[in-house]
JSON list of C-alpha atoms in Angstrom, two decimals:
[
{"chain": "A", "resi": 1, "resn": "UNK", "atom": "CA", "xyz": [16.38, 8.62, 6.66]},
{"chain": "A", "resi": 2, "resn": "UNK", "atom": "CA", "xyz": [14.81, 5.57, 5.13]},
{"chain": "A", "resi": 3, "resn": "UNK", "atom": "CA", "xyz": [15.74, 3.48, 2.12]},
{"chain": "A", "resi": 4, "resn": "UNK", "atom": "CA", "xyz": [14.27, 0.35, 0.65]},
{"chain": "A", "resi": 5, "resn": "UNK", "atom": "CA", "xyz": [15.60, -1.93, -2.07]},
{"chain": "A", "resi": 6, "resn": "UNK", "atom": "CA", "xyz": [13.93, -4.84, -3.82]},
{"chain": "A", "resi": 7, "resn": "UNK", "atom": "CA", "xyz": [14.35, -6.15, -7.37]},
{"chain": "A", "resi": 8, "resn": "UNK", "atom": "CA", "xyz": [12.09, -4.53, -9.91]},
{"chain": "A", "resi": 9, "resn": "UNK", "atom": "CA", "xyz": [11.24, -7.70, -11.82]},
{"chain": "A", "resi": 10, "resn": "UNK", "atom": "CA", "xyz": [11.52, -11.45, -11.35]},
{"chain": "A", "resi": 11, "resn": "UNK", "atom": "CA", "xyz": [10.45, -14.22, -13.72]},
{"chain": "A", "resi": 12, "resn": "UNK", "atom": "CA", "xyz": [9.96, -17.82, -12.63]},
{"chain": "A", "resi": 13, "resn": "UNK", "atom": "CA", "xyz": [8.47, -21.02, -13.98]},
{"chain": "A", "resi": 14, "resn": "UNK", "atom": "CA", "xyz": [5.19, -22.48, -12.80]},
{"chain": "A", "resi": 15, "resn": "UNK", "atom": "CA", "xyz": [5.79, -25.01, -10.03]},
{"chain": "A", "resi": 16, "resn": "UNK", "atom": "CA", "xyz": [9.17, -23.54, -9.11]},
{"chain": "A", "resi": 17, "resn": "UNK", "atom": "CA", "xyz": [10.31, -21.63, -6.02]},
{"chain": "A", "resi": 18, "resn": "UNK", "atom": "CA", "xyz": [11.14, -17.93, -6.10]},
{"chain": "A", "resi": 19, "resn": "UNK", "atom": "CA", "xyz": [12.67, -15.65, -3.49]},
{"chain": "A", "resi": 20, "resn": "UNK", "atom": "CA", "xyz": [12.09, -11.89, -3.48]},
{"chain": "A", "resi": 21, "resn": "UNK", "atom": "CA", "xyz": [14.67, -10.02, -1.43]},
{"chain": "A", "resi": 22, "resn": "UNK", "atom": "CA", "xyz": [14.25, -6.77, 0.44]},
{"chain": "A", "resi": 23, "resn": "UNK", "atom": "CA", "xyz": [16.88, -4.65, 2.14]},
{"chain": "A", "resi": 24, "resn": "UNK", "atom": "CA", "xyz": [15.96, -1.63, 4.17]},
{"chain": "A", "resi": 25, "resn": "UNK", "atom": "CA", "xyz": [17.37, 1.17, 6.26]},
{"chain": "A", "resi": 26, "resn": "UNK", "atom": "CA", "xyz": [14.83, 2.40, 8.76]},
{"chain": "A", "resi": 27, "resn": "UNK", "atom": "CA", "xyz": [15.36, 4.10, 12.08]},
{"chain": "A", "resi": 28, "resn": "UNK", "atom": "CA", "xyz": [13.29, 2.71, 14.92]},
{"chain": "A", "resi": 29, "resn": "UNK", "atom": "CA", "xyz": [12.57, -0.48, 13.00]},
{"chain": "A", "resi": 30, "resn": "UNK", "atom": "CA", "xyz": [9.75, -2.64, 14.35]},
{"chain": "A", "resi": 31, "resn": "UNK", "atom": "CA", "xyz": [9.11, -5.24, 11.67]},
{"chain": "A", "resi": 32, "resn": "UNK", "atom": "CA", "xyz": [8.63, -5.97, 7.99]},
{"chain": "A", "resi": 33, "resn": "UNK", "atom": "CA", "xyz": [5.38, -6.52, 6.12]},
{"chain": "A", "resi": 34, "resn": "UNK", "atom": "CA", "xyz": [4.76, -7.96, 2.68]},
{"chain": "A", "resi": 35, "resn": "UNK", "atom": "CA", "xyz": [1.86, -7.09, 0.40]},
{"chain": "A", "resi": 36, "resn": "UNK", "atom": "CA", "xyz": [0.69, -8.52, -2.90]},
{"chain": "A", "resi": 37, "resn": "UNK", "atom": "CA", "xyz": [-0.98, -6.49, -5.64]},
{"chain": "A", "resi": 38, "resn": "UNK", "atom": "CA", "xyz": [-2.43, -7.92, -8.82]},
{"chain": "A", "resi": 39, "resn": "UNK", "atom": "CA", "xyz": [-2.72, -5.68, -11.88]},
{"chain": "A", "resi": 40, "resn": "UNK", "atom": "CA", "xyz": [-5.75, -3.47, -11.46]},
{"chain": "A", "resi": 41, "resn": "UNK", "atom": "CA", "xyz": [-6.27, -4.62, -7.89]},
{"chain": "A", "resi": 42, "resn": "UNK", "atom": "CA", "xyz": [-5.62, -3.34, -4.40]},
{"chain": "A", "resi": 43, "resn": "UNK", "atom": "CA", "xyz": [-2.64, -4.37, -2.27]},
{"chain": "A", "resi": 44, "resn": "UNK", "atom": "CA", "xyz": [-3.43, -7.21, 0.11]},
{"chain": "A", "resi": 45, "resn": "UNK", "atom": "CA", "xyz": [-1.52, -8.16, 3.22]},
{"chain": "A", "resi": 46, "resn": "UNK", "atom": "CA", "xyz": [0.59, -11.33, 3.07]},
{"chain": "A", "resi": 47, "resn": "UNK", "atom": "CA", "xyz": [2.76, -11.46, 6.17]},
{"chain": "A", "resi": 48, "resn": "UNK", "atom": "CA", "xyz": [4.49, -9.59, 8.96]},
{"chain": "A", "resi": 49, "resn": "UNK", "atom": "CA", "xyz": [7.81, -10.42, 10.65]},
{"chain": "A", "resi": 50, "resn": "UNK", "atom": "CA", "xyz": [8.79, -8.76, 13.89]},
{"chain": "A", "resi": 51, "resn": "UNK", "atom": "CA", "xyz": [11.35, -11.35, 14.97]},
{"chain": "A", "resi": 52, "resn": "UNK", "atom": "CA", "xyz": [14.25, -12.96, 13.15]},
{"chain": "A", "resi": 53, "resn": "UNK", "atom": "CA", "xyz": [13.47, -16.15, 11.35]},
{"chain": "A", "resi": 54, "resn": "UNK", "atom": "CA", "xyz": [11.04, -17.70, 8.95]},
{"chain": "A", "resi": 55, "resn": "UNK", "atom": "CA", "xyz": [7.25, -17.38, 9.11]},
{"chain": "A", "resi": 56, "resn": "UNK", "atom": "CA", "xyz": [5.35, -19.85, 6.98]},
{"chain": "A", "resi": 57, "resn": "UNK", "atom": "CA", "xyz": [1.82, -19.45, 5.69]},
{"chain": "A", "resi": 58, "resn": "UNK", "atom": "CA", "xyz": [0.93, -22.10, 3.17]},
{"chain": "A", "resi": 59, "resn": "UNK", "atom": "CA", "xyz": [2.95, -21.73, -0.01]},
{"chain": "A", "resi": 60, "resn": "UNK", "atom": "CA", "xyz": [4.30, -18.36, 1.12]},
{"chain": "A", "resi": 61, "resn": "UNK", "atom": "CA", "xyz": [7.02, -17.81, 3.71]},
{"chain": "A", "resi": 62, "resn": "UNK", "atom": "CA", "xyz": [8.67, -14.63, 4.89]},
{"chain": "A", "resi": 63, "resn": "UNK", "atom": "CA", "xyz": [12.07, -14.27, 6.50]},
{"chain": "A", "resi": 64, "resn": "UNK", "atom": "CA", "xyz": [13.66, -11.49, 8.51]},
{"chain": "A", "resi": 65, "resn": "UNK", "atom": "CA", "xyz": [17.18, -10.81, 9.71]},
{"chain": "A", "resi": 66, "resn": "UNK", "atom": "CA", "xyz": [17.13, -7.67, 11.84]},
{"chain": "A", "resi": 67, "resn": "UNK", "atom": "CA", "xyz": [20.91, -7.56, 12.18]},
{"chain": "A", "resi": 68, "resn": "UNK", "atom": "CA", "xyz": [21.30, -7.57, 8.38]},
{"chain": "A", "resi": 69, "resn": "UNK", "atom": "CA", "xyz": [18.34, -5.25, 7.73]},
{"chain": "A", "resi": 70, "resn": "UNK", "atom": "CA", "xyz": [17.19, -7.86, 5.26]},
{"chain": "A", "resi": 71, "resn": "UNK", "atom": "CA", "xyz": [14.14, -9.92, 4.56]},
{"chain": "A", "resi": 72, "resn": "UNK", "atom": "CA", "xyz": [12.71, -12.05, 1.82]},
{"chain": "A", "resi": 73, "resn": "UNK", "atom": "CA", "xyz": [9.46, -13.50, 0.61]},
{"chain": "A", "resi": 74, "resn": "UNK", "atom": "CA", "xyz": [9.59, -17.10, -0.55]},
{"chain": "A", "resi": 75, "resn": "UNK", "atom": "CA", "xyz": [6.90, -18.42, -2.85]},
{"chain": "A", "resi": 76, "resn": "UNK", "atom": "CA", "xyz": [6.77, -22.16, -3.40]},
{"chain": "A", "resi": 77, "resn": "UNK", "atom": "CA", "xyz": [4.91, -24.28, -5.96]},
{"chain": "A", "resi": 78, "resn": "UNK", "atom": "CA", "xyz": [4.38, -21.20, -8.07]},
{"chain": "A", "resi": 79, "resn": "UNK", "atom": "CA", "xyz": [1.07, -20.84, -9.82]},
{"chain": "A", "resi": 80, "resn": "UNK", "atom": "CA", "xyz": [0.10, -18.54, -12.67]},
{"chain": "A", "resi": 81, "resn": "UNK", "atom": "CA", "xyz": [-2.14, -16.61, -10.30]},
{"chain": "A", "resi": 82, "resn": "UNK", "atom": "CA", "xyz": [0.93, -15.63, -8.28]},
{"chain": "A", "resi": 83, "resn": "UNK", "atom": "CA", "xyz": [1.90, -13.24, -11.08]},
{"chain": "A", "resi": 84, "resn": "UNK", "atom": "CA", "xyz": [1.61, -9.89, -9.32]},
{"chain": "A", "resi": 85, "resn": "UNK", "atom": "CA", "xyz": [3.65, -7.14, -7.71]},
{"chain": "A", "resi": 86, "resn": "UNK", "atom": "CA", "xyz": [5.04, -7.79, -4.25]},
{"chain": "A", "resi": 87, "resn": "UNK", "atom": "CA", "xyz": [5.90, -4.97, -1.87]},
{"chain": "A", "resi": 88, "resn": "UNK", "atom": "CA", "xyz": [7.98, -5.09, 1.27]},
{"chain": "A", "resi": 89, "resn": "UNK", "atom": "CA", "xyz": [7.18, -2.41, 3.82]},
{"chain": "A", "resi": 90, "resn": "UNK", "atom": "CA", "xyz": [9.21, -1.77, 6.98]},
{"chain": "A", "resi": 91, "resn": "UNK", "atom": "CA", "xyz": [7.44, -0.52, 10.07]},
{"chain": "A", "resi": 92, "resn": "UNK", "atom": "CA", "xyz": [9.04, 2.22, 12.08]},
{"chain": "A", "resi": 93, "resn": "UNK", "atom": "CA", "xyz": [7.64, 3.21, 15.45]},
{"chain": "A", "resi": 94, "resn": "UNK", "atom": "CA", "xyz": [4.19, 4.70, 15.12]},
{"chain": "A", "resi": 95, "resn": "UNK", "atom": "CA", "xyz": [4.74, 6.01, 11.62]},
{"chain": "A", "resi": 96, "resn": "UNK", "atom": "CA", "xyz": [2.79, 4.43, 8.81]},
{"chain": "A", "resi": 97, "resn": "UNK", "atom": "CA", "xyz": [4.23, 1.91, 6.40]},
{"chain": "A", "resi": 98, "resn": "UNK", "atom": "CA", "xyz": [6.73, 2.94, 3.77]},
{"chain": "A", "resi": 99, "resn": "UNK", "atom": "CA", "xyz": [6.28, 0.93, 0.60]},
{"chain": "A", "resi": 100, "resn": "UNK", "atom": "CA", "xyz": [9.02, 0.27, -1.92]},
{"chain": "A", "resi": 101, "resn": "UNK", "atom": "CA", "xyz": [8.57, 0.24, -5.68]},
{"chain": "A", "resi": 102, "resn": "UNK", "atom": "CA", "xyz": [7.67, -3.41, -5.55]},
{"chain": "A", "resi": 103, "resn": "UNK", "atom": "CA", "xyz": [8.85, -6.49, -7.40]},
{"chain": "A", "resi": 104, "resn": "UNK", "atom": "CA", "xyz": [6.86, -7.55, -10.40]},
{"chain": "A", "resi": 105, "resn": "UNK", "atom": "CA", "xyz": [6.73, -11.36, -10.50]},
{"chain": "A", "resi": 106, "resn": "UNK", "atom": "CA", "xyz": [5.88, -13.04, -13.76]},
{"chain": "A", "resi": 107, "resn": "UNK", "atom": "CA", "xyz": [5.11, -16.75, -13.61]},
{"chain": "A", "resi": 108, "resn": "UNK", "atom": "CA", "xyz": [5.53, -18.50, -16.93]},
{"chain": "A", "resi": 109, "resn": "UNK", "atom": "CA", "xyz": [4.46, -21.95, -18.07]},
{"chain": "B", "resi": 1, "resn": "UNK", "atom": "CA", "xyz": [-20.84, -4.33, 2.21]},
{"chain": "B", "resi": 2, "resn": "UNK", "atom": "CA", "xyz": [-17.66, -5.49, 3.84]},
{"chain": "B", "resi": 3, "resn": "UNK", "atom": "CA", "xyz": [-14.08, -4.26, 3.80]},
{"chain": "B", "resi": 4, "resn": "UNK", "atom": "CA", "xyz": [-13.03, -0.96, 2.31]},
{"chain": "B", "resi": 5, "resn": "UNK", "atom": "CA", "xyz": [-15.02, 0.59, -0.52]},
{"chain": "B", "resi": 6, "resn": "UNK", "atom": "CA", "xyz": [-14.13, 3.52, -2.72]},
{"chain": "B", "resi": 7, "resn": "UNK", "atom": "CA", "xyz": [-16.21, 5.61, -5.09]},
{"chain": "B", "resi": 8, "resn": "UNK", "atom": "CA", "xyz": [-16.01, 6.42, -7.87]},
{"chain": "B", "resi": 9, "resn": "UNK", "atom": "CA", "xyz": [-13.87, 3.68, -9.33]},
{"chain": "B", "resi": 10, "resn": "UNK", "atom": "CA", "xyz": [-12.95, 5.81, -12.32]},
{"chain": "B", "resi": 11, "resn": "UNK", "atom": "CA", "xyz": [-12.91, 9.59, -12.67]},
{"chain": "B", "resi": 12, "resn": "UNK", "atom": "CA", "xyz": [-11.97, 11.87, -15.52]},
{"chain": "B", "resi": 13, "resn": "UNK", "atom": "CA", "xyz": [-11.77, 15.55, -14.75]},
{"chain": "B", "resi": 14, "resn": "UNK", "atom": "CA", "xyz": [-10.52, 18.76, -16.22]},
{"chain": "B", "resi": 15, "resn": "UNK", "atom": "CA", "xyz": [-7.96, 20.92, -14.50]},
{"chain": "B", "resi": 16, "resn": "UNK", "atom": "CA", "xyz": [-10.57, 23.44, -13.40]},
{"chain": "B", "resi": 17, "resn": "UNK", "atom": "CA", "xyz": [-13.03, 20.91, -11.98]},
{"chain": "B", "resi": 18, "resn": "UNK", "atom": "CA", "xyz": [-13.73, 20.17, -8.34]},
{"chain": "B", "resi": 19, "resn": "UNK", "atom": "CA", "xyz": [-14.43, 16.58, -7.41]},
{"chain": "B", "resi": 20, "resn": "UNK", "atom": "CA", "xyz": [-14.30, 14.38, -4.34]},
{"chain": "B", "resi": 21, "resn": "UNK", "atom": "CA", "xyz": [-13.21, 10.82, -3.76]},
{"chain": "B", "resi": 22, "resn": "UNK", "atom": "CA", "xyz": [-14.98, 8.82, -1.09]},
{"chain": "B", "resi": 23, "resn": "UNK", "atom": "CA", "xyz": [-13.76, 5.95, 1.03]},
{"chain": "B", "resi": 24, "resn": "UNK", "atom": "CA", "xyz": [-15.75, 3.94, 3.53]},
{"chain": "B", "resi": 25, "resn": "UNK", "atom": "CA", "xyz": [-14.57, 1.13, 5.77]},
{"chain": "B", "resi": 26, "resn": "UNK", "atom": "CA", "xyz": [-16.81, -1.41, 7.45]},
{"chain": "B", "resi": 27, "resn": "UNK", "atom": "CA", "xyz": [-14.11, -2.99, 9.62]},
{"chain": "B", "resi": 28, "resn": "UNK", "atom": "CA", "xyz": [-14.41, -0.94, 12.79]},
{"chain": "B", "resi": 29, "resn": "UNK", "atom": "CA", "xyz": [-10.96, 0.53, 12.26]},
{"chain": "B", "resi": 30, "resn": "UNK", "atom": "CA", "xyz": [-9.73, 3.79, 13.69]},
{"chain": "B", "resi": 31, "resn": "UNK", "atom": "CA", "xyz": [-7.05, 4.75, 11.19]},
{"chain": "B", "resi": 32, "resn": "UNK", "atom": "CA", "xyz": [-7.56, 5.62, 7.54]},
{"chain": "B", "resi": 33, "resn": "UNK", "atom": "CA", "xyz": [-5.07, 6.51, 4.83]},
{"chain": "B", "resi": 34, "resn": "UNK", "atom": "CA", "xyz": [-4.87, 8.00, 1.36]},
{"chain": "B", "resi": 35, "resn": "UNK", "atom": "CA", "xyz": [-2.17, 6.74, -1.02]},
{"chain": "B", "resi": 36, "resn": "UNK", "atom": "CA", "xyz": [-1.26, 7.74, -4.55]},
{"chain": "B", "resi": 37, "resn": "UNK", "atom": "CA", "xyz": [0.03, 5.08, -6.93]},
{"chain": "B", "resi": 38, "resn": "UNK", "atom": "CA", "xyz": [1.54, 6.26, -10.21]},
{"chain": "B", "resi": 39, "resn": "UNK", "atom": "CA", "xyz": [3.02, 4.02, -12.86]},
{"chain": "B", "resi": 40, "resn": "UNK", "atom": "CA", "xyz": [6.53, 2.80, -12.03]},
{"chain": "B", "resi": 41, "resn": "UNK", "atom": "CA", "xyz": [6.62, 4.68, -8.70]},
{"chain": "B", "resi": 42, "resn": "UNK", "atom": "CA", "xyz": [6.20, 3.44, -5.15]},
{"chain": "B", "resi": 43, "resn": "UNK", "atom": "CA", "xyz": [2.96, 3.76, -3.29]},
{"chain": "B", "resi": 44, "resn": "UNK", "atom": "CA", "xyz": [3.07, 7.29, -1.93]},
{"chain": "B", "resi": 45, "resn": "UNK", "atom": "CA", "xyz": [1.45, 7.95, 1.41]},
{"chain": "B", "resi": 46, "resn": "UNK", "atom": "CA", "xyz": [-0.54, 11.20, 1.28]},
{"chain": "B", "resi": 47, "resn": "UNK", "atom": "CA", "xyz": [-2.54, 11.50, 4.49]},
{"chain": "B", "resi": 48, "resn": "UNK", "atom": "CA", "xyz": [-3.19, 9.56, 7.68]},
{"chain": "B", "resi": 49, "resn": "UNK", "atom": "CA", "xyz": [-6.11, 9.97, 10.04]},
{"chain": "B", "resi": 50, "resn": "UNK", "atom": "CA", "xyz": [-6.12, 8.29, 13.43]},
{"chain": "B", "resi": 51, "resn": "UNK", "atom": "CA", "xyz": [-9.33, 8.56, 15.45]},
{"chain": "B", "resi": 52, "resn": "UNK", "atom": "CA", "xyz": [-10.51, 11.26, 13.01]},
{"chain": "B", "resi": 53, "resn": "UNK", "atom": "CA", "xyz": [-7.43, 13.40, 13.63]},
{"chain": "B", "resi": 54, "resn": "UNK", "atom": "CA", "xyz": [-4.96, 14.01, 10.82]},
{"chain": "B", "resi": 55, "resn": "UNK", "atom": "CA", "xyz": [-1.59, 12.70, 11.95]},
{"chain": "B", "resi": 56, "resn": "UNK", "atom": "CA", "xyz": [0.36, 12.73, 8.69]},
{"chain": "B", "resi": 57, "resn": "UNK", "atom": "CA", "xyz": [0.47, 15.05, 5.73]},
{"chain": "B", "resi": 58, "resn": "UNK", "atom": "CA", "xyz": [3.28, 13.97, 3.47]},
{"chain": "B", "resi": 59, "resn": "UNK", "atom": "CA", "xyz": [3.96, 17.35, 1.86]},
{"chain": "B", "resi": 60, "resn": "UNK", "atom": "CA", "xyz": [0.89, 17.00, -0.32]},
{"chain": "B", "resi": 61, "resn": "UNK", "atom": "CA", "xyz": [-0.05, 20.03, -2.46]},
{"chain": "B", "resi": 62, "resn": "UNK", "atom": "CA", "xyz": [-3.02, 22.01, -1.20]},
{"chain": "B", "resi": 63, "resn": "UNK", "atom": "CA", "xyz": [-5.04, 21.12, -4.29]},
{"chain": "B", "resi": 64, "resn": "UNK", "atom": "CA", "xyz": [-5.67, 17.84, -2.41]},
{"chain": "B", "resi": 65, "resn": "UNK", "atom": "CA", "xyz": [-7.78, 18.35, 0.69]},
{"chain": "B", "resi": 66, "resn": "UNK", "atom": "CA", "xyz": [-8.72, 15.42, 2.95]},
{"chain": "B", "resi": 67, "resn": "UNK", "atom": "CA", "xyz": [-11.71, 15.23, 5.22]},
{"chain": "B", "resi": 68, "resn": "UNK", "atom": "CA", "xyz": [-12.49, 12.62, 7.86]},
{"chain": "B", "resi": 69, "resn": "UNK", "atom": "CA", "xyz": [-15.92, 13.25, 9.39]},
{"chain": "B", "resi": 70, "resn": "UNK", "atom": "CA", "xyz": [-15.85, 9.98, 11.37]},
{"chain": "B", "resi": 71, "resn": "UNK", "atom": "CA", "xyz": [-13.74, 6.86, 11.72]},
{"chain": "B", "resi": 72, "resn": "UNK", "atom": "CA", "xyz": [-15.61, 5.09, 8.94]},
{"chain": "B", "resi": 73, "resn": "UNK", "atom": "CA", "xyz": [-15.46, 7.72, 6.20]},
{"chain": "B", "resi": 74, "resn": "UNK", "atom": "CA", "xyz": [-12.65, 9.50, 4.45]},
{"chain": "B", "resi": 75, "resn": "UNK", "atom": "CA", "xyz": [-12.85, 11.96, 1.59]},
{"chain": "B", "resi": 76, "resn": "UNK", "atom": "CA", "xyz": [-10.27, 13.46, -0.72]},
{"chain": "B", "resi": 77, "resn": "UNK", "atom": "CA", "xyz": [-11.41, 16.74, -2.23]},
{"chain": "B", "resi": 78, "resn": "UNK", "atom": "CA", "xyz": [-9.75, 17.63, -5.51]},
{"chain": "B", "resi": 79, "resn": "UNK", "atom": "CA", "xyz": [-9.42, 21.12, -6.95]},
{"chain": "B", "resi": 80, "resn": "UNK", "atom": "CA", "xyz": [-7.48, 22.54, -9.90]},
{"chain": "B", "resi": 81, "resn": "UNK", "atom": "CA", "xyz": [-5.47, 19.38, -10.41]},
{"chain": "B", "resi": 82, "resn": "UNK", "atom": "CA", "xyz": [-2.64, 18.94, -12.88]},
{"chain": "B", "resi": 83, "resn": "UNK", "atom": "CA", "xyz": [-2.21, 16.18, -15.49]},
{"chain": "B", "resi": 84, "resn": "UNK", "atom": "CA", "xyz": [0.62, 14.72, -13.40]},
{"chain": "B", "resi": 85, "resn": "UNK", "atom": "CA", "xyz": [-1.92, 14.06, -10.67]},
{"chain": "B", "resi": 86, "resn": "UNK", "atom": "CA", "xyz": [-3.40, 11.32, -12.83]},
{"chain": "B", "resi": 87, "resn": "UNK", "atom": "CA", "xyz": [-2.91, 8.11, -10.85]},
{"chain": "B", "resi": 88, "resn": "UNK", "atom": "CA", "xyz": [-4.62, 5.41, -8.84]},
{"chain": "B", "resi": 89, "resn": "UNK", "atom": "CA", "xyz": [-5.74, 6.76, -5.48]},
{"chain": "B", "resi": 90, "resn": "UNK", "atom": "CA", "xyz": [-5.98, 4.10, -2.83]},
{"chain": "B", "resi": 91, "resn": "UNK", "atom": "CA", "xyz": [-7.67, 4.30, 0.52]},
{"chain": "B", "resi": 92, "resn": "UNK", "atom": "CA", "xyz": [-6.70, 1.98, 3.35]},
{"chain": "B", "resi": 93, "resn": "UNK", "atom": "CA", "xyz": [-7.66, 1.41, 6.94]},
{"chain": "B", "resi": 94, "resn": "UNK", "atom": "CA", "xyz": [-6.15, -0.30, 9.95]},
{"chain": "B", "resi": 95, "resn": "UNK", "atom": "CA", "xyz": [-7.14, -0.80, 13.56]},
{"chain": "B", "resi": 96, "resn": "UNK", "atom": "CA", "xyz": [-4.84, 2.07, 14.55]},
{"chain": "B", "resi": 97, "resn": "UNK", "atom": "CA", "xyz": [-1.96, 3.78, 12.78]},
{"chain": "B", "resi": 98, "resn": "UNK", "atom": "CA", "xyz": [0.62, 2.04, 14.97]},
{"chain": "B", "resi": 99, "resn": "UNK", "atom": "CA", "xyz": [3.39, -0.30, 14.02]},
{"chain": "B", "resi": 100, "resn": "UNK", "atom": "CA", "xyz": [2.27, -3.76, 13.04]},
{"chain": "B", "resi": 101, "resn": "UNK", "atom": "CA", "xyz": [-1.30, -3.09, 12.08]},
{"chain": "B", "resi": 102, "resn": "UNK", "atom": "CA", "xyz": [-2.25, -4.71, 8.81]},
{"chain": "B", "resi": 103, "resn": "UNK", "atom": "CA", "xyz": [-3.68, -2.25, 6.34]},
{"chain": "B", "resi": 104, "resn": "UNK", "atom": "CA", "xyz": [-6.74, -3.14, 4.34]},
{"chain": "B", "resi": 105, "resn": "UNK", "atom": "CA", "xyz": [-6.93, -1.41, 0.99]},
{"chain": "B", "resi": 106, "resn": "UNK", "atom": "CA", "xyz": [-9.89, -0.38, -1.08]},
{"chain": "B", "resi": 107, "resn": "UNK", "atom": "CA", "xyz": [-10.02, -1.05, -4.83]},
{"chain": "B", "resi": 108, "resn": "UNK", "atom": "CA", "xyz": [-8.88, 2.48, -5.66]},
{"chain": "B", "resi": 109, "resn": "UNK", "atom": "CA", "xyz": [-10.10, 5.32, -7.83]},
{"chain": "B", "resi": 110, "resn": "UNK", "atom": "CA", "xyz": [-8.42, 5.62, -11.21]},
{"chain": "B", "resi": 111, "resn": "UNK", "atom": "CA", "xyz": [-8.14, 9.37, -11.78]},
{"chain": "B", "resi": 112, "resn": "UNK", "atom": "CA", "xyz": [-7.35, 10.96, -15.11]},
{"chain": "B", "resi": 113, "resn": "UNK", "atom": "CA", "xyz": [-6.78, 14.71, -15.25]},
{"chain": "B", "resi": 114, "resn": "UNK", "atom": "CA", "xyz": [-7.10, 16.22, -18.70]}
]
C-alpha cells in the first residue's frame, strides 16, 4: 500500500526559513515531487527529486533521503506570496502521482 | 491560448441535471488526468488517459463518465450527481503518464450540486 504524511499547517514569519517535511511509504518508489497551490488556484510544479540530496531552485530547495523514505521542502527568505498549500507527491513506477493532504503555509509579518 | 484550460470555471447543477466539464491542453502532451479536490481532503485522482486510452479509473462512481476524443481534449460527463460531489475538479496533463513527468494543471471547475 501507500501512505503519505506531511504536517497540515505551518506558520512562519516573513523573511524566515521554513521546512515542510514529508514521509512516505510507496512500493516501487521512483522519486518525490512538490507542488504549490494558492487558494483558488491550480497546483503548480515546484521540484522533483529522484536521487538523495538537496536540489536548489532559487529560494526553494527540496531534499530526499530514499533510505529514510523522507523528503522536505525548504523555503528561504519567506515572502507573503509564499502563503499557499504545498503538496508532496511520491512517484511509483508508471502509476500517476499520489498527492497528500498538503501543508498549508501561512506567512505572517 | 497556452497551457491547460478548463470550462466552465463555475457550475451549479441539480441532482437530475446532465452537464459536461471540458479540458483542453495546448502543450502537446499525451497524458491527461481528472482530479477531484474537496475541502480538507487530498487531491483524488479520478481518471488517467494516456495516448487517448484510459489507463486508470480510481473506483469512480458511474455517474462520472470521462471521454478523451484526442490527446488534446478531455471531458467529464456528469449525470445524477449527489451533493457530496460538490468540489473543485481539476484537469492536468503531462508528456506521458510515466514516473517523473511534471503535471500541468488547469484552473479547475468549481462544481456545486444542489
